[in-house]
Amino acid sequence: MGKIEWAMWANEQALAAGLILLTGGIVGVAGQFRDWEFAAYAIAAGVFVCLLEYPRGKRNKGTSVERTGQYCFTVCVKSFGPLTRNYYVRAFLHAAICVPGGFILATVLGCVCLGIASLIYLAAAIRGEQWEPILPRKESARKPVGESIKLPPQNPPPRPPAEMRRKRAEDLEAAAYVNPITVTANDD
Amino acid sequence: MALSVRSWVANEGGKHLVLVLWLGANTLLFMRTFLMYYCGQQYHYLHQMLGLGLCISRASASVLNLNCSLVLLPMCRSLLTYLRGTHTVRSRKARRLLDKSKTFHVACGVAICVFSVVHVSAHLVNVVNFSVRYSEEFPSLNVARYRGEDPRLIILTTVPGITGILLVLILFLMFTASSYCIRVSNYEIFWYTHNLFIVFYIILIVHVVGGALKYQTNFEAHPPGCLRANQTNPDKTEEESGQAVGDGWSCREEARFQPNSPETWLWVSGPLCLYCAERLYRYIRSYSPVTIVAVVRHPCDVIELRMLKKDFKAHPGQCPTEKKETLGIHLRVVGDWTERFTELLLPDPGAESEILPMVQQRRYPKLYVDGPFGSSSQEVFNYEVSLCVAGGIGVTPFACVLHALLDGWRHFRLRRLYFVWVCRELQSFYWFAELLCALHHKLWKENRPDYLNLQLFVSQTDGLQNISEERYRPLSSRLMIGRPRWKLLFEEIGRTNKHKRVGVFCCGPKGISRTLHGLCNSDRYSGTTFEFNKESFS
């Protein structure tokens, strides 16, 4: 199936799974069910997963589309270096986070969804993908243009001597001349 | 830009009307089902056991029924093409609504996801209540086997529970793969996960068969809240025993319960059969491979493919045809599929210079083509004045329009066509240079040079800026450097076509289409109305 980047899909799944875990945790705590402590854990875990997965990684080829306002998250996630760059770490981290969600009903779905995301991350890691941050492109240095181009010309253009320039009515063809120096725009 | 009410209504009115109707239908269904479970006598005991969770879960289920049936209809593309092409739908306003079919599909999909979250949350609360408020008084109402049964066990051992989990997982896979980012970068993930819809629908129909929620069948004889027969006064008359809830009169019978009959298959089976028939029709129609007649490499990573397909019929504006039997496409080589396709079709450009040119039998891959499908660009011919704006490779829908005009322009309603084509590089114009010049010459010969008003723009100012070939003089004299100034263009079109309806057709990057959409809705053009139509490739 060509060069699919599985990590991008895994990222969407993990973000959605984090939200599902968060919602399940809120339902569990609000309903004050038995073992509601697991639901409280699920809220914290859901928030953590959402923050980790919010910044999208850079695509290998083509333009990468950022999520709104992700730059500050990119900077935070980037600062952890190889821990966040490597997808094996993310796969095992998500697998570990999702396990306690399976203990109460409200967070079971979040647990399963995060488990699926962790499997897709594992597949991405096996194919050698890595998380690259999307950083704003530096403005490419413009070609240095000499200052003199902004001033009006000081000298007239070069022309042959006046005798040659004078038009001779009897010999119009010979009166035509070719400019000795080529005149083109933006020569430098 | 001030918003003009008249322009806004002309452009956005139809869409927003459909949106309001759809929201109204959803709200009505939600409220009706909610009230039925909240106040209905036949659900009184169940409501007592489960509380608000019952009403919310059932109301969201009915909204889900509606949206699961509606979501399939905009995707019956052959049916929509038929409606659009044969003018079965007579009003142009209604045909413009067909352009928004993908948006409607997305809206229904989002509604399905949102209400699934509501439905699942409410049912999770219901399951806990089934377990905690196990009823000894009405044992047939229970889903749990004993009081305090682990709710997770209840879910895993009932049909609605397991099918519900599977449905959520499939919906999760489909939803996460449908974001714009994934569709643009890895389309196959989106395509293959979205084709899980058939599994989703089959499991959905099984999901409602479980019969977990029951209603009371004999609430006339046993008004909810009445006391048991052996506790009441047996002297009460029959009329008085049929009183309202909570009167404490005698019950003539024990409460009897029956599972709700499943409704989902009523909603869903029609659209599902229609969509499956549509897919079957498309498969049969594209069964025979096309014959590749010619492959041409164009500048700026574009290849043109000319093919022959038996029994291929397209309406004007549906695909570029030179003769009626052949069809051609231009495709831009951007991702891995198109690169591999190009490798299979064209020899490696480096190899040609080394080896002596031999006539090789080229083995082309087998190619199947599905279509043609209609698009908004077919409406170009139905306006008196049309403005077509193309960005880069987005010119291909309009190439069909130009081909159709080349075949014959007199019988269309169209009297004037403004054609604006913006490209980054000059060489891109060579893709259709022949076609544009041929049309220009034809119109000139037939004494209608004002029919086609052509404007070409090169947006990158530091590349080549001159088309030097003599045969492309009509293009080089209409070439402008820099981006077009849309406001001035609209003002000019408005001044020269007063009090007319101008169709604006855009196929290009989002920036251009947003600007044009805004201009069409604003108010400055001496009585001219601009109707915006967009075609997008993703």
PDB file of N, CA and C in Angstrom, chain A residues 1-6 8-10 12-14 16-17 20 23-24 27 33-34 56 59 61 63 65 102-109 112-114 116-117 120 143, chain B residues 117 120-121 123-125 127-128 148 150-152 155 164-165 168-169 172-182 184-186 188-189 192-193 334-336 339 462:
ATOM      1  N   MET A   1       0.842  -1.206   0.000  1.00  0.00           N
ATOM      2  CA  MET A   1       0.000   0.000   0.000  1.00  0.00           C
ATOM      3  C   MET A   1       0.868   1.243   0.000  1.00  0.00           C
ATOM      4  N   GLY A   2       1.962   1.177  -0.721  1.00  0.00           N
ATOM      5  CA  GLY A   2       2.745   2.392  -0.916  1.00  0.00           C
ATOM      6  C   GLY A   2       3.378   2.875   0.367  1.00  0.00           C
ATOM      7  N   LYS A   3       3.604   4.163   0.413  1.00  0.00           N
ATOM      8  CA  LYS A   3       4.337   4.679   1.570  1.00  0.00           C
ATOM      9  C   LYS A   3       3.348   5.349   2.524  1.00  0.00           C
ATOM     10  N   ILE A   4       2.546   4.542   3.173  1.00  0.00           N
ATOM     11  CA  ILE A   4       1.587   5.112   4.113  1.00  0.00           C
ATOM     12  C   ILE A   4       2.307   5.493   5.389  1.00  0.00           C
ATOM     13  N   GLU A   5       1.945   6.625   5.934  1.00  0.00           N
ATOM     14  CA  GLU A   5       2.521   7.001   7.223  1.00  0.00           C
ATOM     15  C   GLU A   5       1.511   6.638   8.300  1.00  0.00           C
ATOM     16  N   TRP A   6       1.771   5.492   8.952  1.00  0.00           N
ATOM     17  CA  TRP A   6       0.821   5.010   9.950  1.00  0.00           C
ATOM     18  C   TRP A   6       0.778   5.917  11.171  1.00  0.00           C
ATOM     19  N   MET A   8       0.554   8.981  11.466  1.00  0.00           N
ATOM     20  CA  MET A   8      -0.426  10.062  11.417  1.00  0.00           C
ATOM     21  C   MET A   8      -1.795   9.566  11.871  1.00  0.00           C
ATOM     22  N   TRP A   9      -2.149   8.365  11.411  1.00  0.00           N
ATOM     23  CA  TRP A   9      -3.419   7.791  11.820  1.00  0.00           C
ATOM     24  C   TRP A   9      -3.396   7.446  13.310  1.00  0.00           C
ATOM     25  N   ALA A  10      -2.273   6.897  13.761  1.00  0.00           N
ATOM     26  CA  ALA A  10      -2.161   6.548  15.175  1.00  0.00           C
ATOM     27  C   ALA A  10      -2.315   7.789  16.044  1.00  0.00           C
ATOM     28  N   GLU A  12      -4.107  10.527  15.319  1.00  0.00           N
ATOM     29  CA  GLU A  12      -5.527  10.887  15.396  1.00  0.00           C
ATOM     30  C   GLU A  12      -6.258   9.975  16.365  1.00  0.00           C
ATOM     31  N   GLN A  13      -5.924   8.662  16.279  1.00  0.00           N
ATOM     32  CA  GLN A  13      -6.612   7.706  17.145  1.00  0.00           C
ATOM     33  C   GLN A  13      -6.289   7.958  18.602  1.00  0.00           C
ATOM     34  N   ALA A  14      -5.006   8.229  18.878  1.00  0.00           N
ATOM     35  CA  ALA A  14      -4.624   8.427  20.277  1.00  0.00           C
ATOM     36  C   ALA A  14      -5.297   9.669  20.839  1.00  0.00           C
ATOM     37  N   ALA A  16      -8.202  10.970  19.875  1.00  0.00           N
ATOM     38  CA  ALA A  16      -9.610  10.630  20.100  1.00  0.00           C
ATOM     39  C   ALA A  16      -9.760   9.724  21.311  1.00  0.00           C
ATOM     40  N   ALA A  17      -8.838   8.761  21.457  1.00  0.00           N
ATOM     41  CA  ALA A  17      -8.921   7.840  22.595  1.00  0.00           C
ATOM     42  C   ALA A  17      -8.723   8.589  23.908  1.00  0.00           C
ATOM     43  N   ILE A  20     -11.964  10.134  24.695  1.00  0.00           N
ATOM     44  CA  ILE A  20     -12.945   9.139  25.153  1.00  0.00           C
ATOM     45  C   ILE A  20     -12.638   8.736  26.596  1.00  0.00           C
ATOM     46  N   THR A  23     -13.808  11.550  28.825  1.00  0.00           N
ATOM     47  CA  THR A  23     -15.269  11.559  28.976  1.00  0.00           C
ATOM     48  C   THR A  23     -15.722  10.436  29.894  1.00  0.00           C
ATOM     49  N   GLY A  24     -15.166   9.239  29.672  1.00  0.00           N
ATOM     50  CA  GLY A  24     -15.536   8.101  30.517  1.00  0.00           C
ATOM     51  C   GLY A  24     -15.194   8.357  31.974  1.00  0.00           C
ATOM     52  N   VAL A  27     -17.766  10.731  33.457  1.00  0.00           N
ATOM     53  CA  VAL A  27     -19.025  10.022  33.740  1.00  0.00           C
ATOM     54  C   VAL A  27     -18.874   9.173  35.001  1.00  0.00           C
ATOM     55  N   PHE A  33     -19.721   6.032  40.987  1.00  0.00           N
ATOM     56  CA  PHE A  33     -19.847   4.578  40.994  1.00  0.00           C
ATOM     57  C   PHE A  33     -18.804   3.983  41.909  1.00  0.00           C
ATOM     58  N   ARG A  34     -18.913   2.689  42.107  1.00  0.00           N
ATOM     59  CA  ARG A  34     -17.917   1.948  42.886  1.00  0.00           C
ATOM     60  C   ARG A  34     -16.578   2.086  42.179  1.00  0.00           C
ATOM     61  N   ARG A  56       0.904  17.725  15.931  1.00  0.00           N
ATOM     62  CA  ARG A  56       1.064  16.752  14.858  1.00  0.00           C
ATOM     63  C   ARG A  56       2.514  16.715  14.445  1.00  0.00           C
ATOM     64  N   ARG A  59       5.275  15.517   8.123  1.00  0.00           N
ATOM     65  CA  ARG A  59       5.214  14.438   7.144  1.00  0.00           C
ATOM     66  C   ARG A  59       6.566  14.295   6.477  1.00  0.00           C
ATOM     67  N   LYS A  61       7.014  13.568   3.262  1.00  0.00           N
ATOM     68  CA  LYS A  61       6.956  14.237   1.960  1.00  0.00           C
ATOM     69  C   LYS A  61       5.676  15.025   1.899  1.00  0.00           C
ATOM     70  N   THR A  63       3.248  18.717   2.291  1.00  0.00           N
ATOM     71  CA  THR A  63       3.040  19.765   3.297  1.00  0.00           C
ATOM     72  C   THR A  63       2.371  19.178   4.524  1.00  0.00           C
ATOM     73  N   VAL A  65       0.077  19.753   7.815  1.00  0.00           N
ATOM     74  CA  VAL A  65      -0.951  20.683   8.293  1.00  0.00           C
ATOM     75  C   VAL A  65      -0.912  20.682   9.815  1.00  0.00           C
ATOM     76  N   GLY A 102      -9.359  -0.400  32.078  1.00  0.00           N
ATOM     77  CA  GLY A 102     -10.221  -1.551  31.850  1.00  0.00           C
ATOM     78  C   GLY A 102     -10.924  -2.046  33.097  1.00  0.00           C
ATOM     79  N   PHE A 103     -10.611  -1.437  34.260  1.00  0.00           N
ATOM     80  CA  PHE A 103     -11.166  -1.989  35.492  1.00  0.00           C
ATOM     81  C   PHE A 103     -12.572  -1.530  35.801  1.00  0.00           C
ATOM     82  N   ILE A 104     -12.959  -0.343  35.329  1.00  0.00           N
ATOM     83  CA  ILE A 104     -14.368   0.014  35.562  1.00  0.00           C
ATOM     84  C   ILE A 104     -15.048   0.233  34.226  1.00  0.00           C
ATOM     85  N   LEU A 105     -16.351   0.115  34.246  1.00  0.00           N
ATOM     86  CA  LEU A 105     -17.125   0.113  33.017  1.00  0.00           C
ATOM     87  C   LEU A 105     -16.988   1.416  32.247  1.00  0.00           C
ATOM     88  N   ALA A 106     -16.991   2.535  32.984  1.00  0.00           N
ATOM     89  CA  ALA A 106     -17.078   3.825  32.293  1.00  0.00           C
ATOM     90  C   ALA A 106     -15.882   4.066  31.375  1.00  0.00           C
ATOM     91  N   THR A 107     -14.738   3.470  31.712  1.00  0.00           N
ATOM     92  CA  THR A 107     -13.523   3.789  30.939  1.00  0.00           C
ATOM     93  C   THR A 107     -13.062   2.634  30.069  1.00  0.00           C
ATOM     94  N   VAL A 108     -13.886   1.592  29.970  1.00  0.00           N
ATOM     95  CA  VAL A 108     -13.469   0.423  29.178  1.00  0.00           C
ATOM     96  C   VAL A 108     -13.245   0.799  27.717  1.00  0.00           C
ATOM     97  N   LEU A 109     -14.139   1.611  27.184  1.00  0.00           N
ATOM     98  CA  LEU A 109     -14.004   1.962  25.770  1.00  0.00           C
ATOM     99  C   LEU A 109     -12.749   2.776  25.522  1.00  0.00           C
ATOM    100  N   VAL A 112      -9.856   0.406  25.346  1.00  0.00           N
ATOM    101  CA  VAL A 112      -9.732  -0.370  24.106  1.00  0.00           C
ATOM    102  C   VAL A 112      -9.243   0.521  22.963  1.00  0.00           C
ATOM    103  N   CYS A 113      -9.784   1.750  22.866  1.00  0.00           N
ATOM    104  CA  CYS A 113      -9.387   2.638  21.777  1.00  0.00           C
ATOM    105  C   CYS A 113      -7.913   3.012  21.891  1.00  0.00           C
ATOM    106  N   LEU A 114      -7.453   3.275  23.125  1.00  0.00           N
ATOM    107  CA  LEU A 114      -6.048   3.627  23.298  1.00  0.00           C
ATOM    108  C   LEU A 114      -5.167   2.425  22.990  1.00  0.00           C
ATOM    109  N   ILE A 116      -5.809   0.174  20.685  1.00  0.00           N
ATOM    110  CA  ILE A 116      -5.696   0.108  19.222  1.00  0.00           C
ATOM    111  C   ILE A 116      -4.684   1.131  18.730  1.00  0.00           C
ATOM    112  N   ALA A 117      -4.744   2.340  19.300  1.00  0.00           N
ATOM    113  CA  ALA A 117      -3.786   3.380  18.897  1.00  0.00           C
ATOM    114  C   ALA A 117      -2.363   2.933  19.188  1.00  0.00           C
ATOM    115  N   ILE A 120      -1.176   0.587  16.473  1.00  0.00           N
ATOM    116  CA  ILE A 120      -0.811   1.269  15.223  1.00  0.00           C
ATOM    117  C   ILE A 120       0.520   1.995  15.388  1.00  0.00           C
ATOM    118  N   LYS A 143      17.908  37.040  -2.171  1.00  0.00           N
ATOM    119  CA  LYS A 143      19.186  37.259  -2.871  1.00  0.00           C
ATOM    120  C   LYS A 143      19.670  38.674  -2.545  1.00  0.00           C
TER     121      LYS A 143
ATOM    122  N   VAL B 117     -21.750   9.086  21.355  1.00  0.00           N
ATOM    123  CA  VAL B 117     -21.137   9.362  22.660  1.00  0.00           C
ATOM    124  C   VAL B 117     -22.224   9.508  23.721  1.00  0.00           C
ATOM    125  N   VAL B 120     -23.910   6.023  24.317  1.00  0.00           N
ATOM    126  CA  VAL B 120     -23.075   5.090  25.067  1.00  0.00           C
ATOM    127  C   VAL B 120     -22.970   5.522  26.529  1.00  0.00           C
ATOM    128  N   SER B 121     -22.770   6.823  26.759  1.00  0.00           N
ATOM    129  CA  SER B 121     -22.668   7.288  28.160  1.00  0.00           C
ATOM    130  C   SER B 121     -23.946   6.972  28.917  1.00  0.00           C
ATOM    131  N   HIS B 123     -26.166   4.666  28.273  1.00  0.00           N
ATOM    132  CA  HIS B 123     -26.323   3.230  28.486  1.00  0.00           C
ATOM    133  C   HIS B 123     -25.372   2.709  29.546  1.00  0.00           C
ATOM    134  N   LEU B 124     -24.183   3.314  29.674  1.00  0.00           N
ATOM    135  CA  LEU B 124     -23.274   2.898  30.748  1.00  0.00           C
ATOM    136  C   LEU B 124     -23.925   3.148  32.095  1.00  0.00           C
ATOM    137  N   VAL B 125     -24.585   4.310  32.212  1.00  0.00           N
ATOM    138  CA  VAL B 125     -25.304   4.602  33.464  1.00  0.00           C
ATOM    139  C   VAL B 125     -26.458   3.619  33.653  1.00  0.00           C
ATOM    140  N   VAL B 127     -26.643   0.522  32.608  1.00  0.00           N
ATOM    141  CA  VAL B 127     -26.152  -0.803  33.003  1.00  0.00           C
ATOM    142  C   VAL B 127     -25.852  -0.824  34.496  1.00  0.00           C
ATOM    143  N   VAL B 128     -25.245   0.261  34.990  1.00  0.00           N
ATOM    144  CA  VAL B 128     -24.973   0.313  36.434  1.00  0.00           C
ATOM    145  C   VAL B 128     -26.285   0.294  37.215  1.00  0.00           C
ATOM    146  N   GLY B 148     -26.375  -6.391  42.053  1.00  0.00           N
ATOM    147  CA  GLY B 148     -24.951  -6.104  42.228  1.00  0.00           C
ATOM    148  C   GLY B 148     -24.059  -6.851  41.266  1.00  0.00           C
ATOM    149  N   ASP B 150     -21.568  -7.446  38.338  1.00  0.00           N
ATOM    150  CA  ASP B 150     -20.576  -6.526  37.774  1.00  0.00           C
ATOM    151  C   ASP B 150     -21.078  -5.992  36.430  1.00  0.00           C
ATOM    152  N   PRO B 151     -21.173  -4.669  36.291  1.00  0.00           N
ATOM    153  CA  PRO B 151     -21.724  -4.121  35.039  1.00  0.00           C
ATOM    154  C   PRO B 151     -20.952  -4.554  33.799  1.00  0.00           C
ATOM    155  N   ARG B 152     -19.629  -4.736  33.955  1.00  0.00           N
ATOM    156  CA  ARG B 152     -18.854  -5.155  32.786  1.00  0.00           C
ATOM    157  C   ARG B 152     -19.288  -6.536  32.313  1.00  0.00           C
ATOM    158  N   ILE B 155     -22.459  -6.299  30.264  1.00  0.00           N
ATOM    159  CA  ILE B 155     -22.224  -5.869  28.877  1.00  0.00           C
ATOM    160  C   ILE B 155     -21.654  -7.012  28.058  1.00  0.00           C
ATOM    161  N   GLY B 164     -22.646  -3.476  20.782  1.00  0.00           N
ATOM    162  CA  GLY B 164     -22.404  -2.056  21.036  1.00  0.00           C
ATOM    163  C   GLY B 164     -20.926  -1.728  21.077  1.00  0.00           C
ATOM    164  N   ILE B 165     -20.148  -2.566  21.755  1.00  0.00           N
ATOM    165  CA  ILE B 165     -18.696  -2.327  21.816  1.00  0.00           C
ATOM    166  C   ILE B 165     -18.092  -2.404  20.424  1.00  0.00           C
ATOM    167  N   VAL B 168     -18.867   0.717  18.452  1.00  0.00           N
ATOM    168  CA  VAL B 168     -18.061   1.874  18.857  1.00  0.00           C
ATOM    169  C   VAL B 168     -16.657   1.764  18.285  1.00  0.00           C
ATOM    170  N   LEU B 169     -16.097   0.557  18.294  1.00  0.00           N
ATOM    171  CA  LEU B 169     -14.738   0.413  17.763  1.00  0.00           C
ATOM    172  C   LEU B 169     -14.691   0.705  16.271  1.00  0.00           C
ATOM    173  N   PHE B 172     -15.018   4.325  15.767  1.00  0.00           N
ATOM    174  CA  PHE B 172     -13.761   4.968  16.154  1.00  0.00           C
ATOM    175  C   PHE B 172     -12.756   4.900  15.008  1.00  0.00           C
ATOM    176  N   LEU B 173     -12.615   3.703  14.397  1.00  0.00           N
ATOM    177  CA  LEU B 173     -11.672   3.565  13.291  1.00  0.00           C
ATOM    178  C   LEU B 173     -12.083   4.444  12.108  1.00  0.00           C
ATOM    179  N   MET B 174     -13.375   4.434  11.788  1.00  0.00           N
ATOM    180  CA  MET B 174     -13.832   5.208  10.639  1.00  0.00           C
ATOM    181  C   MET B 174     -13.658   6.692  10.880  1.00  0.00           C
ATOM    182  N   PHE B 175     -13.989   7.144  12.095  1.00  0.00           N
ATOM    183  CA  PHE B 175     -13.958   8.571  12.370  1.00  0.00           C
ATOM    184  C   PHE B 175     -12.534   9.112  12.393  1.00  0.00           C
ATOM    185  N   THR B 176     -11.610   8.339  13.039  1.00  0.00           N
ATOM    186  CA  THR B 176     -10.250   8.865  13.135  1.00  0.00           C
ATOM    187  C   THR B 176      -9.558   8.870  11.792  1.00  0.00           C
ATOM    188  N   ALA B 177      -9.985   8.016  10.864  1.00  0.00           N
ATOM    189  CA  ALA B 177      -9.336   8.001   9.555  1.00  0.00           C
ATOM    190  C   ALA B 177      -9.950   8.991   8.586  1.00  0.00           C
ATOM    191  N   SER B 178     -11.001   9.728   9.002  1.00  0.00           N
ATOM    192  CA  SER B 178     -11.643  10.622   8.029  1.00  0.00           C
ATOM    193  C   SER B 178     -11.266  12.074   8.170  1.00  0.00           C
ATOM    194  N   SER B 179     -10.270  12.398   8.977  1.00  0.00           N
ATOM    195  CA  SER B 179      -9.940  13.813   9.096  1.00  0.00           C
ATOM    196  C   SER B 179      -9.315  14.287   7.788  1.00  0.00           C
ATOM    197  N   TYR B 180      -9.366  15.581   7.557  1.00  0.00           N
ATOM    198  CA  TYR B 180      -8.867  16.176   6.324  1.00  0.00           C
ATOM    199  C   TYR B 180      -7.403  15.820   6.093  1.00  0.00           C
ATOM    200  N   CYS B 181      -6.645  15.847   7.184  1.00  0.00           N
ATOM    201  CA  CYS B 181      -5.213  15.587   7.104  1.00  0.00           C
ATOM    202  C   CYS B 181      -4.941  14.177   6.570  1.00  0.00           C
ATOM    203  N   ILE B 182      -5.656  13.200   7.075  1.00  0.00           N
ATOM    204  CA  ILE B 182      -5.422  11.821   6.643  1.00  0.00           C
ATOM    205  C   ILE B 182      -5.880  11.627   5.204  1.00  0.00           C
ATOM    206  N   VAL B 184      -5.897  13.758   2.830  1.00  0.00           N
ATOM    207  CA  VAL B 184      -4.967  14.378   1.898  1.00  0.00           C
ATOM    208  C   VAL B 184      -3.663  13.599   1.820  1.00  0.00           C
ATOM    209  N   SER B 185      -3.190  13.066   2.948  1.00  0.00           N
ATOM    210  CA  SER B 185      -1.873  12.429   2.908  1.00  0.00           C
ATOM    211  C   SER B 185      -1.921  10.933   2.644  1.00  0.00           C
ATOM    212  N   ASN B 186      -2.835  10.210   3.251  1.00  0.00           N
ATOM    213  CA  ASN B 186      -2.869   8.752   3.080  1.00  0.00           C
ATOM    214  C   ASN B 186      -4.292   8.328   2.778  1.00  0.00           C
ATOM    215  N   GLU B 188      -5.589   5.894   1.243  1.00  0.00           N
ATOM    216  CA  GLU B 188      -6.021   4.487   1.344  1.00  0.00           C
ATOM    217  C   GLU B 188      -6.542   4.143   2.728  1.00  0.00           C
ATOM    218  N   ILE B 189      -5.955   4.743   3.763  1.00  0.00           N
ATOM    219  CA  ILE B 189      -6.429   4.443   5.118  1.00  0.00           C
ATOM    220  C   ILE B 189      -7.896   4.839   5.217  1.00  0.00           C
ATOM    221  N   TYR B 192     -10.179   2.365   2.964  1.00  0.00           N
ATOM    222  CA  TYR B 192     -10.416   1.013   3.467  1.00  0.00           C
ATOM    223  C   TYR B 192     -11.175   1.006   4.792  1.00  0.00           C
ATOM    224  N   THR B 193     -10.925   1.976   5.665  1.00  0.00           N
ATOM    225  CA  THR B 193     -11.691   1.973   6.919  1.00  0.00           C
ATOM    226  C   THR B 193     -13.133   2.374   6.659  1.00  0.00           C
ATOM    227  N   VAL B 334       1.818  13.654  -7.712  1.00  0.00           N
ATOM    228  CA  VAL B 334       2.178  14.224  -6.412  1.00  0.00           C
ATOM    229  C   VAL B 334       2.533  13.155  -5.385  1.00  0.00           C
ATOM    230  N   GLY B 335       1.733  12.112  -5.267  1.00  0.00           N
ATOM    231  CA  GLY B 335       1.952  11.140  -4.189  1.00  0.00           C
ATOM    232  C   GLY B 335       2.541   9.844  -4.712  1.00  0.00           C
ATOM    233  N   ASP B 336       2.586   8.822  -3.865  1.00  0.00           N
ATOM    234  CA  ASP B 336       3.251   7.587  -4.259  1.00  0.00           C
ATOM    235  C   ASP B 336       2.460   6.817  -5.312  1.00  0.00           C
ATOM    236  N   GLU B 339       3.058   8.435  -8.698  1.00  0.00           N
ATOM    237  CA  GLU B 339       4.433   8.219  -9.161  1.00  0.00           C
ATOM    238  C   GLU B 339       4.597   6.817  -9.732  1.00  0.00           C
ATOM    239  N   ASP B 462       9.089  35.531 -10.275  1.00  0.00           N
ATOM    240  CA  ASP B 462      10.495  35.458 -10.674  1.00  0.00           C
ATOM    241  C   ASP B 462      10.807  34.260 -11.546  1.00  0.00           C
TER     242      ASP B 462
END
